[in-house]
Every structure is written in C-alpha cells, then in structure tokens.
Tab-separated table of C-alpha atoms in Angstrom:
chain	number	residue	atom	x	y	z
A	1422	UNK	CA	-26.578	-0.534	-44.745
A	1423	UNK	CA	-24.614	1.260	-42.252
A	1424	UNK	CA	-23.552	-0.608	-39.223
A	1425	UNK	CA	-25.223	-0.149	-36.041
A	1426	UNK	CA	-23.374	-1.194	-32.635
A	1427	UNK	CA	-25.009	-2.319	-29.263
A	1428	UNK	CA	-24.267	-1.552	-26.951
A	1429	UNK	CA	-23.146	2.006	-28.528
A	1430	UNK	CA	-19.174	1.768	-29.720
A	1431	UNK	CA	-18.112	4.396	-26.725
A	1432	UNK	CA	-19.787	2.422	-24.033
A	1433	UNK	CA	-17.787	-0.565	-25.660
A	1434	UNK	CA	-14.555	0.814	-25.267
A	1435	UNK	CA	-15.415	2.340	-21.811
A	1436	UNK	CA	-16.359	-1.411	-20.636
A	1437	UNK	CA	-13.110	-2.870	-22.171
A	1438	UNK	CA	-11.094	-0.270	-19.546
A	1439	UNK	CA	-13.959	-1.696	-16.743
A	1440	UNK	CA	-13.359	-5.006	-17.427
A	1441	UNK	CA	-9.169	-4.901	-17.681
A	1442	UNK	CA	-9.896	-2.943	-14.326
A	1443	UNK	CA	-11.527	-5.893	-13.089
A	1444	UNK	CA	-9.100	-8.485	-13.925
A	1445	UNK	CA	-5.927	-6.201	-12.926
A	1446	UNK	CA	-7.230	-4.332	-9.968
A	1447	UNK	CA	-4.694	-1.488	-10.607
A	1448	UNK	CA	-4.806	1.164	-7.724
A	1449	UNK	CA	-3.229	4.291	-9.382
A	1450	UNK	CA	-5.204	5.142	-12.656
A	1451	UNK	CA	-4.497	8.269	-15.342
A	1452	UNK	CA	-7.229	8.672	-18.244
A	1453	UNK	CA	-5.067	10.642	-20.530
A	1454	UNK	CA	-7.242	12.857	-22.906
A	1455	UNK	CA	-10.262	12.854	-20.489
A	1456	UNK	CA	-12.660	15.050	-22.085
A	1457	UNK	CA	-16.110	15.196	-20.165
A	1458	UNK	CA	-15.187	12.412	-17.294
A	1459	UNK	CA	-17.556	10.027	-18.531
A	1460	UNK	CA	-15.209	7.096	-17.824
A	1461	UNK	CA	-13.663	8.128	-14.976
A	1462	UNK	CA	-17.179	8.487	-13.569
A	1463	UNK	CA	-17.345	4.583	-14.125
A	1464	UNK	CA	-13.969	3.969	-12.571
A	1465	UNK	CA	-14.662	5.951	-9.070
A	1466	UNK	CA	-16.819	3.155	-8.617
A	1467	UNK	CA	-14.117	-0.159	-8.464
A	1468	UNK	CA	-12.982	-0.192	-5.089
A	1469	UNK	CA	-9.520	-1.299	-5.783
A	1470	UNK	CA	-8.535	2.228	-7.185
A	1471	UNK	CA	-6.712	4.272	-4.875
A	1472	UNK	CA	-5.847	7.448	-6.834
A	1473	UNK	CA	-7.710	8.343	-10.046
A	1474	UNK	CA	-6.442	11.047	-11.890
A	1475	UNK	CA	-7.786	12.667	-15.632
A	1476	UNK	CA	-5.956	14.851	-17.798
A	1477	UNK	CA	-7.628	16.988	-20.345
A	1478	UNK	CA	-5.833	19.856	-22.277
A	1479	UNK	CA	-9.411	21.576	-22.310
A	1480	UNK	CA	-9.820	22.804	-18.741
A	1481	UNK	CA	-13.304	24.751	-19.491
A	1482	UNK	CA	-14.463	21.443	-20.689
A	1483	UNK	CA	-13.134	19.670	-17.657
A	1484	UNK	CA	-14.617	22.035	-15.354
A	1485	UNK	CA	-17.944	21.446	-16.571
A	1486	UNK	CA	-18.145	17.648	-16.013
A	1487	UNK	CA	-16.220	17.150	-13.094
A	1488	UNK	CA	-18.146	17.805	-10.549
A	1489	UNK	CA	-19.775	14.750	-11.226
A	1490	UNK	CA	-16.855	12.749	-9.949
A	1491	UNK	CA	-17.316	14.107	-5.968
A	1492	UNK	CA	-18.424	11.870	-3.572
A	1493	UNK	CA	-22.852	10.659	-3.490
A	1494	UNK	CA	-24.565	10.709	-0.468
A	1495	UNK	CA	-24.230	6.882	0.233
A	1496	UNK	CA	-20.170	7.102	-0.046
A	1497	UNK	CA	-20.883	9.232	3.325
A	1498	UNK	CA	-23.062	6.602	4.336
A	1499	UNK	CA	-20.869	4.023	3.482
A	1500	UNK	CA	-17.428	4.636	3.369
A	1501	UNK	CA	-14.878	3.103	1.506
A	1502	UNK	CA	-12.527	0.561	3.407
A	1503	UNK	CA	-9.374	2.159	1.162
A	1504	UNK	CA	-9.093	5.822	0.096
A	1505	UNK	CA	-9.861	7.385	-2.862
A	1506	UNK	CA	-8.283	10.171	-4.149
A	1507	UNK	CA	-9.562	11.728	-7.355
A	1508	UNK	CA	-7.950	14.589	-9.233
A	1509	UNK	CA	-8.223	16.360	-12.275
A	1510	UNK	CA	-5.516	18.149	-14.501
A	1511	UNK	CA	-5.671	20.050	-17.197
A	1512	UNK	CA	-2.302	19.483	-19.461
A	1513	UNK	CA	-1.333	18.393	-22.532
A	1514	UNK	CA	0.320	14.532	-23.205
A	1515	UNK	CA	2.797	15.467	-24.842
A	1516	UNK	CA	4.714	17.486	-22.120
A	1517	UNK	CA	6.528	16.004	-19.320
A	1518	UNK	CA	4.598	16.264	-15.895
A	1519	UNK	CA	6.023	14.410	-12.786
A	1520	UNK	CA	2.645	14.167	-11.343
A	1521	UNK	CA	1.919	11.305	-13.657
A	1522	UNK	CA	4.484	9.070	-12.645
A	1523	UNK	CA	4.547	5.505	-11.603
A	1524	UNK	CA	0.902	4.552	-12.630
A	1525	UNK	CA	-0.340	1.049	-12.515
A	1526	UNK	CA	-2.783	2.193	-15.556
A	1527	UNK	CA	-3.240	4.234	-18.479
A	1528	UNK	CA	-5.868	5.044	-20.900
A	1529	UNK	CA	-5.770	6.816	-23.707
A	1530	UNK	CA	-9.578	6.398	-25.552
A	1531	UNK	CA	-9.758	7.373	-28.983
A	1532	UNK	CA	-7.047	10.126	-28.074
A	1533	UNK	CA	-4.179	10.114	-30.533
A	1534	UNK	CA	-5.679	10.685	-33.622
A	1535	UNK	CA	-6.525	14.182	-32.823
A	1536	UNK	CA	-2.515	14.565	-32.823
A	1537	UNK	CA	-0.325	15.811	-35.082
A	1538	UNK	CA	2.341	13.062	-36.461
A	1539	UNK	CA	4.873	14.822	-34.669
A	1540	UNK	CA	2.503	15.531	-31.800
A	1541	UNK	CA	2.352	11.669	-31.479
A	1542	UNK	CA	5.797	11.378	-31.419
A	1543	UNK	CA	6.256	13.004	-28.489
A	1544	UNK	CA	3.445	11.578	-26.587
A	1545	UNK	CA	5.001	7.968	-27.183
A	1546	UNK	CA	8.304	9.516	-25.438
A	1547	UNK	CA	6.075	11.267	-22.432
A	1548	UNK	CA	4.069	8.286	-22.097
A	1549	UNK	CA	5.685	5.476	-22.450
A	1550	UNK	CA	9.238	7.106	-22.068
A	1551	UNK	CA	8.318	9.021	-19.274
A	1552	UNK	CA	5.564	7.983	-17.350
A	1553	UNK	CA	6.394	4.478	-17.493
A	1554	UNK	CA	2.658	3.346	-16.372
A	1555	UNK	CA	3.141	-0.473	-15.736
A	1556	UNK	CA	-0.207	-0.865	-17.962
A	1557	UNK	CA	-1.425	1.278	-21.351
A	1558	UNK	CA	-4.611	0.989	-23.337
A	1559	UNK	CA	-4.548	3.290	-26.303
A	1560	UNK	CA	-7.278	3.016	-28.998
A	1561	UNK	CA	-8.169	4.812	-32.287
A	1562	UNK	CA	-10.201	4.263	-35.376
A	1563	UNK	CA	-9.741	1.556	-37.464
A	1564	UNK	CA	-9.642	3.108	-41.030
A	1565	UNK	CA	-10.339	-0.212	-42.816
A	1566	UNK	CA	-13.549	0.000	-41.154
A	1567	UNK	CA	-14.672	3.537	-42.871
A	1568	UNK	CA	-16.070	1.991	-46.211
A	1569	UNK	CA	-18.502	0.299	-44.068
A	1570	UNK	CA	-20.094	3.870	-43.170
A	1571	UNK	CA	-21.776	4.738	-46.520
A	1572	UNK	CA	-22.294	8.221	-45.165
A	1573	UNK	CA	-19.125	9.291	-44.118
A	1574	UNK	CA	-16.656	11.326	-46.785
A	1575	UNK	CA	-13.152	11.768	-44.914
A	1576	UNK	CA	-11.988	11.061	-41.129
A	1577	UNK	CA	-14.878	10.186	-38.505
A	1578	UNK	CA	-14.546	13.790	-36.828
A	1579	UNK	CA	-13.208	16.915	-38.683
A	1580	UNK	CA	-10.190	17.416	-35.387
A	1581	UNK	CA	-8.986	13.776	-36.380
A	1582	UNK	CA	-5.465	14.543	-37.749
A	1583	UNK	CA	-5.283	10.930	-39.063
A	1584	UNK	CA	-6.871	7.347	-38.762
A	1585	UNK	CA	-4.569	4.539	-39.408
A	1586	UNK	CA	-5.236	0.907	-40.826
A	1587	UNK	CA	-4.585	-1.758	-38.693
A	1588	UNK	CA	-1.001	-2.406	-40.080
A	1589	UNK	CA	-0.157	1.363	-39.624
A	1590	UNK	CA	-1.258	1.248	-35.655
A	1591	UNK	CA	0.973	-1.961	-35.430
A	1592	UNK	CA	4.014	-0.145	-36.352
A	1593	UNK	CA	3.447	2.129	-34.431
A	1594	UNK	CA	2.598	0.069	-31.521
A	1595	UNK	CA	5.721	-1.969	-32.126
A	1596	UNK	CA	8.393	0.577	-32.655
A	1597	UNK	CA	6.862	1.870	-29.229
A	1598	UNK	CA	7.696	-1.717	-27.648
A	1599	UNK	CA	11.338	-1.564	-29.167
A	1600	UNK	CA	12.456	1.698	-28.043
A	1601	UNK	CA	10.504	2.033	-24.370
A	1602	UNK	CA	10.505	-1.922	-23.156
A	1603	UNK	CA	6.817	-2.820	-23.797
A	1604	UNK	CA	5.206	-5.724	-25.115
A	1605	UNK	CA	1.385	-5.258	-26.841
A	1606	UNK	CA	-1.496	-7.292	-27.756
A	1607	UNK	CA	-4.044	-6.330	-30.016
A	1608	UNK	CA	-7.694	-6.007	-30.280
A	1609	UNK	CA	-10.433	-3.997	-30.739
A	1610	UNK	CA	-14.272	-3.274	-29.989
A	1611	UNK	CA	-17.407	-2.854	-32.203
A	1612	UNK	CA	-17.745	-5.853	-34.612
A	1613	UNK	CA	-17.955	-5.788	-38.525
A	1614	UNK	CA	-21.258	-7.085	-39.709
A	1615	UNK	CA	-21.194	-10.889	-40.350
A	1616	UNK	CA	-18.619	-12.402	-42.891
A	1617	UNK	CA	-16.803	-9.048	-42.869
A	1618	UNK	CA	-14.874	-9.030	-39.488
A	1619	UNK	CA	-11.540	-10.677	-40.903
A	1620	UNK	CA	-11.830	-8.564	-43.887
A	1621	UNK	CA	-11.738	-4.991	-42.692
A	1622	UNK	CA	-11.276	-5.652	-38.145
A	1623	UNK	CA	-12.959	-3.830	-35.669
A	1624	UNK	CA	-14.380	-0.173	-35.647
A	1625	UNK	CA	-11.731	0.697	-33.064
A	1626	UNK	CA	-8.903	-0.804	-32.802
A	1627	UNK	CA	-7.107	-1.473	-29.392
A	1628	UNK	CA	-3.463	-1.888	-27.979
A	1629	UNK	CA	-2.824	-3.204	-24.654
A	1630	UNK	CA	1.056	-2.341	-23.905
A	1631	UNK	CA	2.652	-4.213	-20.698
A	1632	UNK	CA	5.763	-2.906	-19.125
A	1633	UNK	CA	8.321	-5.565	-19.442
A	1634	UNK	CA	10.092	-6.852	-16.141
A	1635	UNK	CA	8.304	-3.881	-14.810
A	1636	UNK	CA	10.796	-1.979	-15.503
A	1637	UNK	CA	12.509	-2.049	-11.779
A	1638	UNK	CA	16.285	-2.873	-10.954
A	1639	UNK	CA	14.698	-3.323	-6.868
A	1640	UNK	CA	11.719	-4.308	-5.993
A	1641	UNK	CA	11.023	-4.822	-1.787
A	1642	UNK	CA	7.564	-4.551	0.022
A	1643	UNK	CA	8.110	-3.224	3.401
A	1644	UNK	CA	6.349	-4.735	6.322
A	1645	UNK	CA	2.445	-2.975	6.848
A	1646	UNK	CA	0.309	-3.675	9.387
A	1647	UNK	CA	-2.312	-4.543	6.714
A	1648	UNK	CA	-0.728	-7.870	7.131
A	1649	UNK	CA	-1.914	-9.734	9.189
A	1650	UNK	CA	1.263	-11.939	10.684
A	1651	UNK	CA	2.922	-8.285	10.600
A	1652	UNK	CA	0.230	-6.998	12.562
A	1653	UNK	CA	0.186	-9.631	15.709
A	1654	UNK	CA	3.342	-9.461	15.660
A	1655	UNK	CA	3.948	-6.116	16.277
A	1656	UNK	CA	1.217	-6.157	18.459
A	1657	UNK	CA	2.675	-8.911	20.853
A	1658	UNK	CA	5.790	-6.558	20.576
A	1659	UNK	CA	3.984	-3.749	22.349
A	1660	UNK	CA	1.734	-6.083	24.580
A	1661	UNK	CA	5.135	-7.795	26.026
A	1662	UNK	CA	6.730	-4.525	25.768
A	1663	UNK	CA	4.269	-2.971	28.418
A	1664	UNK	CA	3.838	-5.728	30.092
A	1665	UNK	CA	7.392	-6.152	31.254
A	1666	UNK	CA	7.514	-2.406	32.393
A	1667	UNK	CA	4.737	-3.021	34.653
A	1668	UNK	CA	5.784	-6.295	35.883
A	1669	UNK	CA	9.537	-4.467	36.863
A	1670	UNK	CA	7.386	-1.805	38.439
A	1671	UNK	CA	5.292	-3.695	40.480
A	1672	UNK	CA	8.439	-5.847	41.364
A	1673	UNK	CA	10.466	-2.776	42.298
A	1674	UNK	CA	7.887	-1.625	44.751
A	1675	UNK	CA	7.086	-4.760	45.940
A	1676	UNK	CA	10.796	-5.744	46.983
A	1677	UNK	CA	12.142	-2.039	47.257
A	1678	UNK	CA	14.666	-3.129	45.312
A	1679	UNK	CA	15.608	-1.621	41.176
A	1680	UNK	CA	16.753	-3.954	38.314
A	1681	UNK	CA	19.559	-1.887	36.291
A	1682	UNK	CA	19.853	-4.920	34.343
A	1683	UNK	CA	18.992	-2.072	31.176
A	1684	UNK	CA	21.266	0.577	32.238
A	1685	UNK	CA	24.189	0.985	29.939
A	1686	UNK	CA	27.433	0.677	31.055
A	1687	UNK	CA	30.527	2.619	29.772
A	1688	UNK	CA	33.470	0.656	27.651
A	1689	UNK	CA	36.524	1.753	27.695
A	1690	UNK	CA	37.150	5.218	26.002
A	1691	UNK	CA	33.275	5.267	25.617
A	1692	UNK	CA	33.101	8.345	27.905
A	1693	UNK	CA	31.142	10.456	25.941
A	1694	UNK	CA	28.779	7.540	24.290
A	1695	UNK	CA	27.776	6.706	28.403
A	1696	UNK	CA	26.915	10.205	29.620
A	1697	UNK	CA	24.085	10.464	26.154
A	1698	UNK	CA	23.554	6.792	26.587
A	1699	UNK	CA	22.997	7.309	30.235
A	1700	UNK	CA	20.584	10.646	29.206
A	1701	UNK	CA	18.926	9.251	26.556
A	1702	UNK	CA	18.193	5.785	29.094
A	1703	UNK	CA	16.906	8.186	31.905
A	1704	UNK	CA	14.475	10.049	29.689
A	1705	UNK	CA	13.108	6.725	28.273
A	1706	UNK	CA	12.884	5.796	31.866
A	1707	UNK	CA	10.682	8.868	32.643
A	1708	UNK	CA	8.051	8.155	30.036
A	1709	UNK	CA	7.835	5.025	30.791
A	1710	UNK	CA	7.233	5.861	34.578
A	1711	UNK	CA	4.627	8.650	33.075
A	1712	UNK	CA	2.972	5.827	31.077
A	1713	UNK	CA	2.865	3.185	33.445
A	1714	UNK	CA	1.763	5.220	36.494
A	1715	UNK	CA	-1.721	4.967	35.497
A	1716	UNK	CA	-2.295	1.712	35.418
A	1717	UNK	CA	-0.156	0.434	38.574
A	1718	UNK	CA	-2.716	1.993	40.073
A	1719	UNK	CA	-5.949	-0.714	39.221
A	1720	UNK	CA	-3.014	-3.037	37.935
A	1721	UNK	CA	-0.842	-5.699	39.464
A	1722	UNK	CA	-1.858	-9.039	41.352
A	1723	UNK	CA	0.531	-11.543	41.756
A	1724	UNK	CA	-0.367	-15.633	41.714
A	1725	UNK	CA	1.542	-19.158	42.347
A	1726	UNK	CA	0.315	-21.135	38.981
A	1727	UNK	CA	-0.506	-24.482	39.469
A	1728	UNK	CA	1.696	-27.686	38.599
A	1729	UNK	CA	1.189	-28.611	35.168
A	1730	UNK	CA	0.488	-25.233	33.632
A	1731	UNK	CA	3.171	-24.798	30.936
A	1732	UNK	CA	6.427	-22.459	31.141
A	1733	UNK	CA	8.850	-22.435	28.641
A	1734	UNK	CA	12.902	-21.282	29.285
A	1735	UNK	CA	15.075	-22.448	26.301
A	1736	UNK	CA	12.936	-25.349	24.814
A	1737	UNK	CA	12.431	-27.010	28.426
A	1738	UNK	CA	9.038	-27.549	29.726
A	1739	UNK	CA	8.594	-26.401	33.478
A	1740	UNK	CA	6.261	-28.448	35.504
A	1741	UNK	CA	7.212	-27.323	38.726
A	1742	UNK	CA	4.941	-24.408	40.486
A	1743	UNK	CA	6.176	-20.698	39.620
A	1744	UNK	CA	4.947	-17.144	41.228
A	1745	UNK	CA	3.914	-15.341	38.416
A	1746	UNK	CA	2.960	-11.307	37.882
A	1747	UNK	CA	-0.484	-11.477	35.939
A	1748	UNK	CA	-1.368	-8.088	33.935
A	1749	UNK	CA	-5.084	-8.179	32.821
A	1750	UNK	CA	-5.461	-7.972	29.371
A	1751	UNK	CA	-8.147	-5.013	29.845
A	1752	UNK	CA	-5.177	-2.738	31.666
A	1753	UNK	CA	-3.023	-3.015	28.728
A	1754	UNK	CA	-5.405	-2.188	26.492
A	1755	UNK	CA	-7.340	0.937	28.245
A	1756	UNK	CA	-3.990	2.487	29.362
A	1757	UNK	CA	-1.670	2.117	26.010
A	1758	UNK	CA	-2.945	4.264	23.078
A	1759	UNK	CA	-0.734	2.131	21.109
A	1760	UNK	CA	-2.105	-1.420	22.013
A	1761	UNK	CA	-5.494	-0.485	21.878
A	1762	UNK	CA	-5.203	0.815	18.186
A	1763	UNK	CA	-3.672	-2.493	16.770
A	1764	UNK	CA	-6.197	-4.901	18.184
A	1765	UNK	CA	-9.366	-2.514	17.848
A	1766	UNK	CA	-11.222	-3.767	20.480
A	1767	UNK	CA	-10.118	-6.197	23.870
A	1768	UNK	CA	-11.790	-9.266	22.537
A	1769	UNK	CA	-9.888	-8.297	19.187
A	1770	UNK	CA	-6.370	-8.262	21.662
A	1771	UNK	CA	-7.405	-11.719	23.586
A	1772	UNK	CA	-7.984	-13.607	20.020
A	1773	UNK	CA	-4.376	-11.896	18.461
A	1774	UNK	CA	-2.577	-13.313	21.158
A	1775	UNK	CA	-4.405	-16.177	21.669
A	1776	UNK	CA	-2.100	-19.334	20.713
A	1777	UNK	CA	1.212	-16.997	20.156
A	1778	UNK	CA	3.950	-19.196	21.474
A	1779	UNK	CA	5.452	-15.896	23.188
A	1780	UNK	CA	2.535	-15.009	25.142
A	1781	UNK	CA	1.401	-17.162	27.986
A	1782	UNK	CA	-2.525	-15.818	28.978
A	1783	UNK	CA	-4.629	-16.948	32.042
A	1784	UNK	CA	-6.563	-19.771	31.652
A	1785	UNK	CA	-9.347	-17.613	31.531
A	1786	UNK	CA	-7.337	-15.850	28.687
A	1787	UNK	CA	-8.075	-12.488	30.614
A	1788	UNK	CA	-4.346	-11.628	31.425
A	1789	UNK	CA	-0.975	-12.028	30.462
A	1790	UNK	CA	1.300	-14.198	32.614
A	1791	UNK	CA	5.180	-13.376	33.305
A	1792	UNK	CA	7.256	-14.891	35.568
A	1793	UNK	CA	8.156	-12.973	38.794
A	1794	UNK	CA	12.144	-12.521	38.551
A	1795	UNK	CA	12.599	-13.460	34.456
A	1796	UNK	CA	12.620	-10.795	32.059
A	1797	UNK	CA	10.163	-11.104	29.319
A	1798	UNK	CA	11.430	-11.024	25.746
A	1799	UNK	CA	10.325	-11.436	22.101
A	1800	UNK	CA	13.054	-11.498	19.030
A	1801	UNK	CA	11.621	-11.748	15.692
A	1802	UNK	CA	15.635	-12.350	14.373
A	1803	UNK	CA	14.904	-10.145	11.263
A	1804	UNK	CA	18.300	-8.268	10.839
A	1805	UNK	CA	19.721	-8.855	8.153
A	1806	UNK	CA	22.994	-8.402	6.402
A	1807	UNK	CA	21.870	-5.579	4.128
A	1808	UNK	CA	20.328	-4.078	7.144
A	1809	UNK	CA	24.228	-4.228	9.185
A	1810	UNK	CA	25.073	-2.121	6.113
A	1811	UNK	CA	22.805	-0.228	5.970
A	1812	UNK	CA	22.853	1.329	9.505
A	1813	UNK	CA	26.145	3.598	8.271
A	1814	UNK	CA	24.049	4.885	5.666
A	1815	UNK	CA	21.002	5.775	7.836
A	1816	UNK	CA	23.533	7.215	10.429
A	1817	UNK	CA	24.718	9.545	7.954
A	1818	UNK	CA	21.201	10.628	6.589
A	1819	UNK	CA	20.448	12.714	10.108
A	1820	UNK	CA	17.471	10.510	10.540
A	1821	UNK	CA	18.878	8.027	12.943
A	1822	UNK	CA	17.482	10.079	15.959
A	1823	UNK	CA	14.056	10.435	14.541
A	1824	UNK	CA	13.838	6.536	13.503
A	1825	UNK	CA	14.953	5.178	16.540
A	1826	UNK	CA	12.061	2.540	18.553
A	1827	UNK	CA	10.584	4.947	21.548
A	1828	UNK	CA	10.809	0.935	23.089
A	1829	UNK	CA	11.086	-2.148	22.288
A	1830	UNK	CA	12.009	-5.351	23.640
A	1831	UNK	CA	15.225	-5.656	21.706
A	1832	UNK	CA	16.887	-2.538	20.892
A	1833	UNK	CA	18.031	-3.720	17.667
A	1834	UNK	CA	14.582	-4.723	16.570
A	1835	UNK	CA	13.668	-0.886	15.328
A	1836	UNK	CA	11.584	-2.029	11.662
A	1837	UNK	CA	8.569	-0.845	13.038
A	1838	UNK	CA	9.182	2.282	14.805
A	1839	UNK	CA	7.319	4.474	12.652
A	1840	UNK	CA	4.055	1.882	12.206
C-alpha cells in the first residue's frame, strides 16, 4: 500500500522552514530554487524578516506567481512596525551573485537533485563558499524511501538528475562542513509507515548546516536608537544641549554681558587652526542664534528654588537657595525638530527624563532647571582607546567634515552625529 502523508509532504517541508523561522527569527532570508513562491508567500508573513529574497532560474515561472507576494489590503491598514523588503531574482545557484551575501537564512527545498553532479559542485562553493548564509536548510529525496512507492519505476520526477540514500547526502553534507566551516544536523519530514521508519528514514531527507564561529574575525553592534538606554541618552544630550543655548541667551540679554567661555583660542603656531576654528565657531554660533530665536521669544522665566530642593556640583549636595533659569519642557520640544522626534510626544520627553541624574525638572516636572551662572554639561565618557586611533584614520578618509556633531555638549562626544 503506498504511503499517504498528512499533512501533504510539501506542506511538511514548508512548515519545517516556518518553524526554524520561528525559533531563529532570522531577518535576511534567500529561498534558493524558488519556483512558484509558495513558501515565500508563508514567510512574508513572520514579522521578524526584514528582507526576503527568492531566486529562481525560471523567470517566466517566477513572474507568474509573484505577484502574490505584494502587500494585502490590511498590511496598509496595519503596517508593519519593521520593514519588509521582498525581492525576486531570477539566476542560477551555481553562479556567484553579490546580491546574496551575508544572509541569516537559506533554503534550498527539494532543489539539488535537479543538478548535475558537477552542477552541485559548484553550488556547494557559491553557497556555502560564497554566500556564507549564517543558516542553510537543504533537502532532497530520500532514495531508501522509493521501494515504499509501489508505483513509481525510476527517480520521483523525470528533471531529477539523482536521489541519494541517506549515507550518500551525509557525505556530501560533511565534506561541505570540512571544506566551508559548517557543522550539520540531520533530519527529515514525511514518516515511513509504522515499524519501517529506522529501516528505510524519511521521504525527504533534511540538513540543517550552521556557520561555525559565524564566520567573523570582528564582530561590534553600533549604538541605535532602538535601544532604549541609547535612546534617552541621546535624547538628554540634545535636551541639555538646547537647553544651555537658551539659558546663555537669555543670560546674555539679561546682563548685556557674552560668555566666550566656548570661543577657541589660538596656541602657539596654531595660526591657521584659529582663523577656521574661529569660522567654523561663528557659523555654529549663527545657527544656533537662528534656532534659538524662536523660542526666546515665549521662552525664559527665571526663579529662586527653595531650600531643600536638590543641586548637585561634584558629588556635594546644595541645600542653600540658588536662582535658577527654568526652560519648559513644551519649548524644547515644539521648537527643536530634533527633540521632538526622539521622545514622540511631550509626555513621552517628561517620562525619558524623568529620574535621569543629569536632568533636574520642576517639581511639577514641566521644565528643565539650570543654574543661572553654571554651565550645563553631560559626558557619557565613551572614548575609547581604539576610538584615539582611530580618529587618524577617519581624518584621512575625507569624512571628518561630514561626521562632525552640528553640537553637542562635549565636542569630543561625536558617536551619534549621524542618529
């Protein structure tokens, strides 16, 4: 009796991509050998997947399927929080393309038995050679199963080139491991009829390949503001930033009186480095005058705070009374483009700086509080050694100009310029 399989074998090995999907949450995905989309169709759906991409060396086929990969009414309705970019290729695996590089995922479904020996020689160099996906799920029929099929005279489709046995595929699979740095486990979907499965395996057998060490010398995550501590902090950055410049404004009209405490001053033999210093300090001073014009205008009151309301200057708690420069909270967040797209919203800015032990708020947590004659400043100490050595190299790369901080609080504190 010939075996039957439910759900049907394809859906099986589509659900064993779904479910390594699930557990792995890769965000860059290639289906390799994609035919008429049917799985990718599946995949568009798991939200981790940033970039989905199918390859098919049939383009007419391609064509025909894949406009059932664009976007339903209710993804317009609904939006995804991350993108999702899908494209579709039409090339063959076993030629070198760089726009399948550095994949978190592979697939390769019932694929390489429709190659050529020699065929699948080379797509073990482009793939796993090549491509270097950190991930790869290649299966193909399991020939031991065949005699199980009481119909079937030769391979399971008249393209197949070949169907290996299970010790075959393992060779395979294995010289693969020794001569790209992979390691593999084996399985399989669609079950042999009772007392059988040990005997002859599954009706398609499966390889998962892992990257080993994943295959970096460096690995470094750069700072993003879709962390959280990363965010605030860059936010308080830019809140203290602003905040400062209107406090010095106010100050400057209030007394008549400028603070060229920022000015540069020339060192000996620095000639030349003053007079751009001195331009480049002037023109920073003119957007910030454009900037903060605005909102002196509905800005500044000053206050004495009360006894007992907390100041800190080097470690030491201040009980005495101090006149302070209050800048509401609503000022900096209607008249700084900047300010008002990190927090999202003013109540959004009042709970991110909340509690921050660099920002001192209002009671009524409606302002930010400086004092009247100290400078306000924020160091988040994160230069490090490499970074020293580093500032030759960026020098040289004739990007230093277009990476340096329009402002910050510490000039040396430029990580975020670009966020």
């Amino acid at each position: 009796m010939e075996p039957t399989f439910s759900p049907p074998l394809h859906r099986q090995r589509h659900q064993f991509v779904i479910d390594f999907v699930k557990r792995n949450k890769p965000k860059k995905v290639v289906d390799l050998g994609c035919s008429e989309c049917s799985l990718l169709k599946q995949l568009k759906f798991h939200r981790e997947i940033e970039l989905l991409v199918g390859v098919d060396i049939d383009g007419a086929k391609v064509k025909k399927k894949m406009h059932g990969l664009a976007p339903m009414s209710t993804d317009y309705l609904q939006p995804r929080d991350d993108q999702l970019l899908i494209e579709m290729y039409q090339g063959s695996v076993t030629q070198r393309d760089a726009r399948l590089r550095g994949f978190d995922l592979a697939t390769s479904i019932e694929l390489i038995e429709h190659l050529t020996l020699a065929d699948v020689e080379r797509f073990s160099e482009v793939v796993f050679g090549y491509m270097t996906p950190a991930a790869v799920i290649v299966s193909t029929p399991n020939s031991e199963f065949n005699p199980l099929f009481p119909r079937l005279a030769g391979f399971r489709h008249s393209d197949h080139k070949f169907e290996w046995t299970r010790a075959e595929f393992k060779s395979w699979a294995l010289k693969v491991c020794e001569d790209h740095g992979y390691e593999v486990e084996f399985t399989g979907v669609g079950r042999a009829p009772p007392g059988q499965q040990e005997r002859v395996g599954f009706c398609s057998q499966i390889g998962v390949f892992h990257r080993l060490g994943g295959g970096e010398l460096y690995s470094k995550n750069y700072p993003s503001l879709h962390d959280n501590n990363v965010l605030r902090r860059v936010l308080v950055m830019e809140v203290l930033y602003w905040a400062e410049q209107l406090r010095r404004r106010w100050v400057e009209e209030e007394t008549g009186q400028r603070d060229d405490a920022d000015t540069p001053r020339p060192a000996e033999g620095d000639g030349e480095e003053y007079h751009r210093a001195s331009e480049q300090h002037l023109e920073m001073e003119e957007q910030t005058a454009a900037a903060c014009g605005a909102a002196m205008k509905n800005l500044v009151e000053h206050q004495d705070v009360e006894a007992g309301e907390l100041f800190w200057t080097d470690g030491q708690e201040q009980q005495e009374s101090r006149r302070c420069v209050s800048v509401p909270l609503s000022v900096l967040w209607s008249r700084f483009p900047k300010v008002a797209a990190l927090s999202g919203s003013l109540s959004n800015l009042r709970r991110l700086l909340m509690d921050h032990p660099d920002v001192k708020l209002s009671q009524d947590g409606s302002a930010v509080l400086l004092n009247y004659q100290e400078q306000a400043s924020y160091s988040m100490n994160l230069i490090t050694e490499e970074e020293e050595e580093d500032r030759g190299d960026l020098e040289d790369s004739g990007y230093a100009e277009a990476s340096q901080c329009s402002h910050s609080v510490e000039p040396e504190e430029d990580w975020d310029a670009d966020v």
